[in-house]
PDB file of C-alpha atoms in Angstrom:
ATOM      1  CA  ILE A 129      18.480  -9.770 -34.569  1.00 44.00           C
ATOM      2  CA  LYS A 130      19.588 -13.273 -35.398  1.00 46.00           C
ATOM      3  CA  VAL A 131      16.216 -15.025 -35.817  1.00 46.00           C
ATOM      4  CA  HIS A 132      12.766 -14.246 -37.212  1.00 50.00           C
ATOM      5  CA  GLY A 133       9.684 -13.544 -35.054  1.00 50.00           C
ATOM      6  CA  ASN A 134       9.142 -16.201 -32.417  1.00 52.00           C
ATOM      7  CA  GLY A 135      10.752 -18.961 -34.411  1.00 54.00           C
ATOM      8  CA  ALA A 136      12.944 -21.768 -33.143  1.00 54.00           C
ATOM      9  CA  GLY A 137      16.281 -20.661 -31.764  1.00 51.00           C
ATOM     10  CA  ARG A 138      15.029 -17.203 -30.827  1.00 51.00           C
ATOM     11  CA  GLN A 139      16.829 -17.503 -27.495  1.00 52.00           C
ATOM     12  CA  CYS A 140      20.097 -17.133 -29.383  1.00 52.00           C
ATOM     13  CA  GLY A 141      19.257 -13.588 -30.481  1.00 52.00           C
ATOM     14  CA  GLU A 142      17.664 -10.531 -28.943  1.00 55.00           C
ATOM     15  CA  PRO A 143      14.396 -10.813 -26.944  1.00 70.00           C
ATOM     16  CA  ILE A 144      11.523 -10.597 -29.442  1.00 76.00           C
ATOM     17  CA  ALA A 145       7.736 -10.394 -29.025  1.00 80.00           C
ATOM     18  CA  VAL A 146       5.138 -10.629 -31.801  1.00 84.00           C
ATOM     19  CA  ASP A 147       1.794  -8.869 -31.482  1.00 82.00           C
ATOM     20  CA  PRO A 148      -0.836 -11.655 -31.208  1.00 83.00           C
ATOM     21  CA  ASP A 149      -3.406  -9.514 -33.061  1.00 83.00           C
ATOM     22  CA  ASN A 150      -1.068  -8.508 -35.872  1.00 84.00           C
ATOM     23  CA  PRO A 151       1.885 -10.772 -36.747  1.00 82.00           C
ATOM     24  CA  ASP A 152       3.514  -7.977 -38.735  1.00 85.00           C
ATOM     25  CA  VAL A 153       4.043  -5.964 -35.553  1.00 88.00           C
ATOM     26  CA  ILE A 154       7.220  -7.117 -33.808  1.00 85.00           C
ATOM     27  CA  TYR A 155       8.935  -5.717 -30.731  1.00 80.00           C
ATOM     28  CA  CYS A 156      12.579  -6.283 -29.925  1.00 79.00           C
ATOM     29  CA  GLY A 157      14.535  -5.296 -26.829  1.00 73.00           C
ATOM     30  CA  GLY A 158      18.281  -5.340 -26.446  1.00 67.00           C
ATOM     31  CA  ASP A 159      21.160  -3.851 -24.501  1.00 61.00           C
ATOM     32  CA  THR A 160      22.475  -1.842 -27.436  1.00 63.00           C
ATOM     33  CA  ASP A 161      19.463  -0.434 -29.288  1.00 64.00           C
ATOM     34  CA  GLY A 162      16.946  -0.505 -26.446  1.00 68.00           C
ATOM     35  CA  LEU A 163      13.331  -1.173 -27.448  1.00 74.00           C
ATOM     36  CA  ILE A 164      12.567  -1.102 -31.176  1.00 79.00           C
ATOM     37  CA  MET A 165       9.430  -1.914 -33.186  1.00 82.00           C
ATOM     38  CA  SER A 166       8.608  -3.132 -36.676  1.00 85.00           C
ATOM     39  CA  THR A 167       5.196  -2.872 -38.347  1.00 86.00           C
ATOM     40  CA  ASP A 168       6.104  -4.706 -41.582  1.00 85.00           C
ATOM     41  CA  GLY A 169       7.223  -8.096 -40.356  1.00 80.00           C
ATOM     42  CA  GLY A 170      10.802  -7.067 -39.611  1.00 77.00           C
ATOM     43  CA  GLU A 171      11.676  -5.292 -42.861  1.00 81.00           C
ATOM     44  CA  THR A 172      12.140  -1.898 -41.184  1.00 82.00           C
ATOM     45  CA  TRP A 173      12.572  -0.963 -37.538  1.00 80.00           C
ATOM     46  CA  THR A 174      11.733   2.148 -35.507  1.00 78.00           C
ATOM     47  CA  GLY A 175      13.396   3.035 -32.241  1.00 73.00           C
ATOM     48  CA  MET A 176      11.048   3.443 -29.252  1.00 70.00           C
ATOM     49  CA  PHE A 177      13.264   3.770 -26.174  1.00 62.00           C
ATOM     50  CA  ASN A 178      16.960   3.380 -25.742  1.00 58.00           C
ATOM     51  CA  THR A 179      18.306   1.520 -22.738  1.00 54.00           C
ATOM     52  CA  ARG A 180      18.968   4.597 -20.636  1.00 58.00           C
ATOM     53  CA  LYS A 181      15.652   6.196 -21.455  1.00 56.00           C
ATOM     54  CA  TYR A 182      13.339   3.377 -20.423  1.00 54.00           C
ATOM     55  CA  THR A 183      15.284   2.573 -17.233  1.00 58.00           C
ATOM     56  CA  LYS A 184      14.911   6.245 -16.296  1.00 59.00           C
ATOM     57  CA  PHE A 185      11.169   5.680 -15.735  1.00 57.00           C
ATOM     58  CA  ILE A 186      11.848   3.158 -12.947  1.00 62.00           C
ATOM     59  CA  SER A 187      11.478   4.832  -9.540  1.00 62.00           C
ATOM     60  CA  TRP A 188      14.229   3.044  -7.671  1.00 67.00           C
ATOM     61  CA  ASP A 189      13.498   4.925  -4.442  1.00 62.00           C
ATOM     62  CA  VAL A 190       9.903   3.673  -4.567  1.00 60.00           C
ATOM     63  CA  LEU A 191      11.039   0.069  -5.051  1.00 65.00           C
ATOM     64  CA  ILE A 192      13.527   0.338  -2.178  1.00 71.00           C
ATOM     65  CA  THR A 193      10.856   1.853   0.091  1.00 62.00           C
ATOM     66  CA  ILE A 194       8.445  -0.992  -0.676  1.00 61.00           C
ATOM     67  CA  ALA A 195      11.150  -3.551   0.082  1.00 69.00           C
ATOM     68  CA  CYS A 196      11.908  -1.836   3.389  1.00 70.00           C
ATOM     69  CA  ALA A 197       8.185  -1.828   4.275  1.00 62.00           C
ATOM     70  CA  PHE A 198       8.131  -5.620   3.941  1.00 66.00           C
ATOM     71  CA  GLY A 199      11.063  -5.796   6.347  1.00 71.00           C
ATOM     72  CA  ILE A 200       9.345  -3.538   8.871  1.00 66.00           C
ATOM     73  CA  SER A 201       6.190  -5.628   8.696  1.00 61.00           C
ATOM     74  CA  LYS A 202       8.098  -8.868   9.243  1.00 68.00           C
ATOM     75  CA  GLY A 203      10.118  -7.332  12.058  1.00 73.00           C
ATOM     76  CA  MET A 204       7.026  -6.137  13.904  1.00 65.00           C
ATOM     77  CA  ILE A 205       5.625  -9.664  13.857  1.00 64.00           C
ATOM     78  CA  ASN A 206       8.830 -11.563  14.629  1.00 77.00           C
ATOM     79  CA  SER A 207       9.928  -9.212  17.417  1.00 79.00           C
ATOM     80  CA  GLY A 208       6.633  -9.617  19.248  1.00 74.00           C
ATOM     81  CA  PHE A 209       5.790  -5.917  18.954  1.00 71.00           C
ATOM     82  CA  ALA A 210       2.370  -6.668  17.480  1.00 63.00           C
ATOM     83  CA  ASP A 211       1.614  -9.086  20.319  1.00 67.00           C
ATOM     84  CA  MET A 212       2.717  -6.513  22.875  1.00 75.00           C
ATOM     85  CA  VAL A 213       0.361  -3.931  21.395  1.00 70.00           C
ATOM     86  CA  ALA A 214      -2.454  -6.465  21.501  1.00 64.00           C
ATOM     87  CA  GLY A 215      -1.799  -7.025  25.199  1.00 70.00           C
ATOM     88  CA  TYR A 216      -2.035  -3.306  25.947  1.00 75.00           C
ATOM     89  CA  ILE A 217      -5.320  -3.025  24.049  1.00 72.00           C
ATOM     90  CA  ILE A 218      -6.806  -5.984  25.878  1.00 69.00           C
ATOM     91  CA  ALA A 219      -5.771  -4.417  29.206  1.00 75.00           C
ATOM     92  CA  LEU A 220      -7.390  -1.155  28.115  1.00 72.00           C
ATOM     93  CA  ALA A 221     -10.566  -3.051  27.290  1.00 66.00           C
ATOM     94  CA  GLU A 222     -10.754  -4.256  30.894  1.00 69.00           C
ATOM     95  CA  HIS A 223     -10.826  -0.655  32.121  1.00 71.00           C
ATOM     96  CA  ALA A 224     -13.200   0.511  29.377  1.00 66.00           C
ATOM     97  CA  ARG A 225     -15.750  -2.209  30.084  1.00 65.00           C
ATOM     98  CA  ASN A 226     -17.117  -0.350  33.121  1.00 67.00           C
ATOM     99  CA  SER A 227     -17.061   3.085  31.495  1.00 68.00           C
ATOM    100  CA  ASP A 228     -20.033   4.789  29.834  1.00 71.00           C
ATOM    101  CA  ASN A 229     -17.735   5.882  27.008  1.00 74.00           C
ATOM    102  CA  GLY A 230     -15.994   2.510  26.751  1.00 73.00           C
ATOM    103  CA  ILE A 231     -16.961   1.915  23.130  1.00 78.00           C
ATOM    104  CA  TYR A 232     -15.533   5.297  22.075  1.00 83.00           C
ATOM    105  CA  ILE A 233     -12.313   4.637  23.987  1.00 82.00           C
ATOM    106  CA  MET A 234     -11.848   1.259  22.354  1.00 82.00           C
ATOM    107  CA  LEU A 235     -12.725   2.517  18.882  1.00 86.00           C
ATOM    108  CA  ALA A 236     -10.174   5.299  19.305  1.00 87.00           C
ATOM    109  CA  ALA A 237      -7.524   2.843  20.474  1.00 85.00           C
ATOM    110  CA  MET A 238      -8.273   0.455  17.618  1.00 87.00           C
ATOM    111  CA  TYR A 239      -8.191   3.286  15.080  1.00 90.00           C
ATOM    112  CA  ILE A 240      -4.871   4.674  16.344  1.00 89.00           C
ATOM    113  CA  ILE A 241      -3.171   1.277  16.424  1.00 86.00           C
ATOM    114  CA  THR A 242      -4.412   0.305  12.955  1.00 87.00           C
ATOM    115  CA  ASN A 243      -3.488   3.696  11.521  1.00 88.00           C
ATOM    116  CA  LEU A 244       0.014   3.496  12.955  1.00 86.00           C
ATOM    117  CA  PHE A 245       0.400   0.068  11.400  1.00 82.00           C
ATOM    118  CA  THR A 246      -0.816   1.244   8.011  1.00 84.00           C
ATOM    119  CA  GLU A 247       1.540   4.247   8.047  1.00 83.00           C
ATOM    120  CA  LEU A 248       4.535   2.002   8.734  1.00 78.00           C
ATOM    121  CA  ILE A 249       3.621  -1.021   6.621  1.00 74.00           C
ATOM    122  CA  THR A 250       0.887  -1.595   4.018  1.00 72.00           C
ATOM    123  CA  ASN A 251      -2.846  -1.201   4.593  1.00 77.00           C
ATOM    124  CA  ASN A 252      -3.497  -4.884   3.909  1.00 74.00           C
ATOM    125  CA  ALA A 253      -0.955  -5.967   6.507  1.00 73.00           C
ATOM    126  CA  ALA A 254      -2.334  -3.432   8.992  1.00 77.00           C
ATOM    127  CA  ALA A 255      -5.871  -4.747   8.570  1.00 79.00           C
ATOM    128  CA  ALA A 256      -4.652  -8.331   8.915  1.00 77.00           C
ATOM    129  CA  LEU A 257      -2.856  -7.486  12.153  1.00 75.00           C
ATOM    130  CA  ALA A 258      -5.762  -5.502  13.599  1.00 79.00           C
ATOM    131  CA  PHE A 259      -8.548  -7.945  12.714  1.00 80.00           C
ATOM    132  CA  PRO A 260      -7.834 -10.475  15.505  1.00 77.00           C
ATOM    133  CA  LEU A 261      -7.482  -7.568  17.936  1.00 76.00           C
ATOM    134  CA  ALA A 262     -10.972  -6.402  17.000  1.00 79.00           C
ATOM    135  CA  VAL A 263     -12.409  -9.847  17.629  1.00 78.00           C
ATOM    136  CA  GLY A 264     -10.729 -10.017  21.025  1.00 72.00           C
ATOM    137  CA  LEU A 265     -11.914  -6.534  22.002  1.00 73.00           C
ATOM    138  CA  SER A 266     -15.516  -7.230  21.051  1.00 75.00           C
ATOM    139  CA  ASN A 267     -15.432 -10.387  23.149  1.00 73.00           C
ATOM    140  CA  GLN A 268     -13.990  -8.470  26.111  1.00 69.00           C
ATOM    141  CA  LEU A 269     -16.659  -5.764  25.883  1.00 69.00           C
ATOM    142  CA  GLY A 270     -19.456  -8.211  25.022  1.00 73.00           C
ATOM    143  CA  CYS A 271     -20.571  -6.211  21.987  1.00 76.00           C
ATOM    144  CA  ASP A 272     -20.991  -6.610  18.235  1.00 82.00           C
ATOM    145  CA  PRO A 273     -17.566  -6.712  16.497  1.00 82.00           C
ATOM    146  CA  MET A 274     -18.896  -4.918  13.391  1.00 88.00           C
ATOM    147  CA  PRO A 275     -18.071  -1.380  14.662  1.00 88.00           C
ATOM    148  CA  PHE A 276     -14.472  -2.456  15.194  1.00 88.00           C
ATOM    149  CA  PHE A 277     -14.280  -4.007  11.715  1.00 89.00           C
ATOM    150  CA  ILE A 278     -15.587  -0.789  10.166  1.00 91.00           C
ATOM    151  CA  CYS A 279     -13.092   1.192  12.244  1.00 91.00           C
ATOM    152  CA  ILE A 280     -10.257  -0.976  10.928  1.00 90.00           C
ATOM    153  CA  CYS A 281     -11.404  -0.394   7.337  1.00 90.00           C
ATOM    154  CA  PHE A 282     -11.322   3.387   7.777  1.00 92.00           C
ATOM    155  CA  ALA A 283      -8.052   3.425   9.725  1.00 91.00           C
ATOM    156  CA  ALA A 284      -6.268   1.114   7.286  1.00 88.00           C
ATOM    157  CA  SER A 285      -7.431   3.193   4.303  1.00 87.00           C
ATOM    158  CA  ALA A 286      -6.585   6.599   5.810  1.00 87.00           C
ATOM    159  CA  SER A 287      -2.883   6.487   5.037  1.00 85.00           C
ATOM    160  CA  PHE A 288      -2.012  10.133   4.489  1.00 88.00           C
ATOM    161  CA  SER A 289       0.940  10.907   6.777  1.00 87.00           C
ATOM    162  CA  THR A 290       3.722   8.842   5.206  1.00 84.00           C
ATOM    163  CA  PRO A 291       4.628   7.910   1.628  1.00 81.00           C
ATOM    164  CA  ILE A 292       5.145   4.228   2.518  1.00 76.00           C
ATOM    165  CA  GLY A 293       1.620   3.502   3.727  1.00 74.00           C
ATOM    166  CA  TYR A 294       0.030   3.102   0.315  1.00 76.00           C
ATOM    167  CA  GLN A 295       1.166   2.521  -3.253  1.00 74.00           C
ATOM    168  CA  THR A 296      -0.324   5.715  -4.670  1.00 79.00           C
ATOM    169  CA  ASN A 297       1.525   7.755  -2.032  1.00 80.00           C
ATOM    170  CA  LEU A 298       4.784   6.323  -3.323  1.00 76.00           C
ATOM    171  CA  ILE A 299       3.832   7.052  -6.922  1.00 77.00           C
ATOM    172  CA  VAL A 300       2.951  10.659  -6.096  1.00 81.00           C
ATOM    173  CA  GLN A 301       6.156  11.082  -4.114  1.00 78.00           C
ATOM    174  CA  GLY A 302       8.289   9.880  -7.003  1.00 72.00           C
ATOM    175  CA  VAL A 303       6.529  11.895  -9.704  1.00 75.00           C
ATOM    176  CA  GLY A 304       5.986  15.072  -7.697  1.00 80.00           C
ATOM    177  CA  GLY A 305       9.332  15.079  -5.952  1.00 80.00           C
ATOM    178  CA  TYR A 306       7.734  15.373  -2.508  1.00 84.00           C
ATOM    179  CA  LYS A 307       9.648  14.845   0.726  1.00 85.00           C
ATOM    180  CA  PHE A 308       8.622  12.771   3.721  1.00 83.00           C
ATOM    181  CA  VAL A 309       7.825  15.906   5.724  1.00 86.00           C
ATOM    182  CA  ASP A 310       5.382  17.067   3.026  1.00 87.00           C
ATOM    183  CA  PHE A 311       3.196  14.036   3.689  1.00 86.00           C
ATOM    184  CA  VAL A 312       3.310  14.642   7.449  1.00 87.00           C
ATOM    185  CA  ARG A 313       2.404  18.307   7.117  1.00 89.00           C
ATOM    186  CA  VAL A 314      -0.603  17.718   4.852  1.00 87.00           C
ATOM    187  CA  GLY A 315      -1.569  14.184   5.833  1.00 88.00           C
ATOM    188  CA  LEU A 316      -1.614  14.461   9.624  1.00 89.00           C
ATOM    189  CA  PRO A 317      -4.560  16.925   9.714  1.00 91.00           C
ATOM    190  CA  LEU A 318      -6.437  14.665   7.301  1.00 91.00           C
ATOM    191  CA  ASN A 319      -5.754  11.690   9.565  1.00 91.00           C
ATOM    192  CA  LEU A 320      -7.147  13.583  12.561  1.00 93.00           C
ATOM    193  CA  ILE A 321     -10.290  14.587  10.675  1.00 93.00           C
ATOM    194  CA  VAL A 322     -11.026  11.012   9.588  1.00 92.00           C
ATOM    195  CA  PHE A 323     -10.193   9.781  13.093  1.00 93.00           C
ATOM    196  CA  PHE A 324     -12.736  11.990  14.882  1.00 93.00           C
ATOM    197  CA  ILE A 325     -15.450  11.446  12.275  1.00 93.00           C
ATOM    198  CA  SER A 326     -15.001   7.674  12.376  1.00 91.00           C
ATOM    199  CA  VAL A 327     -14.860   7.301  16.167  1.00 90.00           C
ATOM    200  CA  PHE A 328     -17.951   9.439  16.813  1.00 91.00           C
ATOM    201  CA  LEU A 329     -20.124   8.354  13.896  1.00 91.00           C
ATOM    202  CA  ILE A 330     -19.508   4.592  13.775  1.00 90.00           C
ATOM    203  CA  PRO A 331     -21.367   3.920  17.076  1.00 86.00           C
ATOM    204  CA  LEU A 332     -24.357   5.878  15.734  1.00 86.00           C
ATOM    205  CA  PHE A 333     -24.729   3.583  12.739  1.00 85.00           C
ATOM    206  CA  TYR A 334     -23.725   0.368  14.500  1.00 78.00           C
ATOM    207  CA  ASN A 335     -25.293   0.094  17.939  1.00 66.00           C
TER     208      ASN A 335
END
C-alpha cells in the first residue's frame, strides 16, 4: 500500500476503500494479497480473501448462460421468429372467433407461446414480446384484453423447466450442482399444473 486512505495519489497504489461510517475501517484489494481489512486506520491488517478464494465464488457458467440468453432473445427478434409466431396466433384467432371455446383456445395459445419465450430468454423479455400479441388477439376476438394480460403474467413467471428462464434458477443450478435435465424433470409437471389452472380459471374471474 503506497498511499493512505483515500488520499491524493491513491491510484498509484492498491485499490482502497474507507468505511464512510468509520474512517478507521479500511479495505484494500490487490492481486497479491487479495482482500484485506484494517480496523485501526491502517496500522494492522487482516486477510479476508485471497485472490483465488474470492474469484472461486463467481459462477462463470451462470454468467455465460445469461450472456447466451441475451443472444437468443436478440436472435429471435432479428430473425423474424417472433413475428412469425405472432402471425400464427392471429390466424388461430380467426378460427377461434366462431368457436364456443375460443377464449380457452386463445388463452392456451398465449400461455404456451409466452412460456416458451420465458424458458428460452428472460421473463421480462417474454412478457414484452407477448404483450402486443395479447392486444392484437383481444382486438381480433372483440373481448377485454385483461384475461390475456393476466395469462402473460402467469406464463412469464412460471419458468420451471430450464435454468436460463429466471435468475434464481441459475443461482440454484450453480449452488446445487443441478443439470439441465433436472429442471425439465421437475419443472415440466409444474408448468403443466400452472398452465391448466390458469387457462381454466382466468375466464371465470375475468369475463
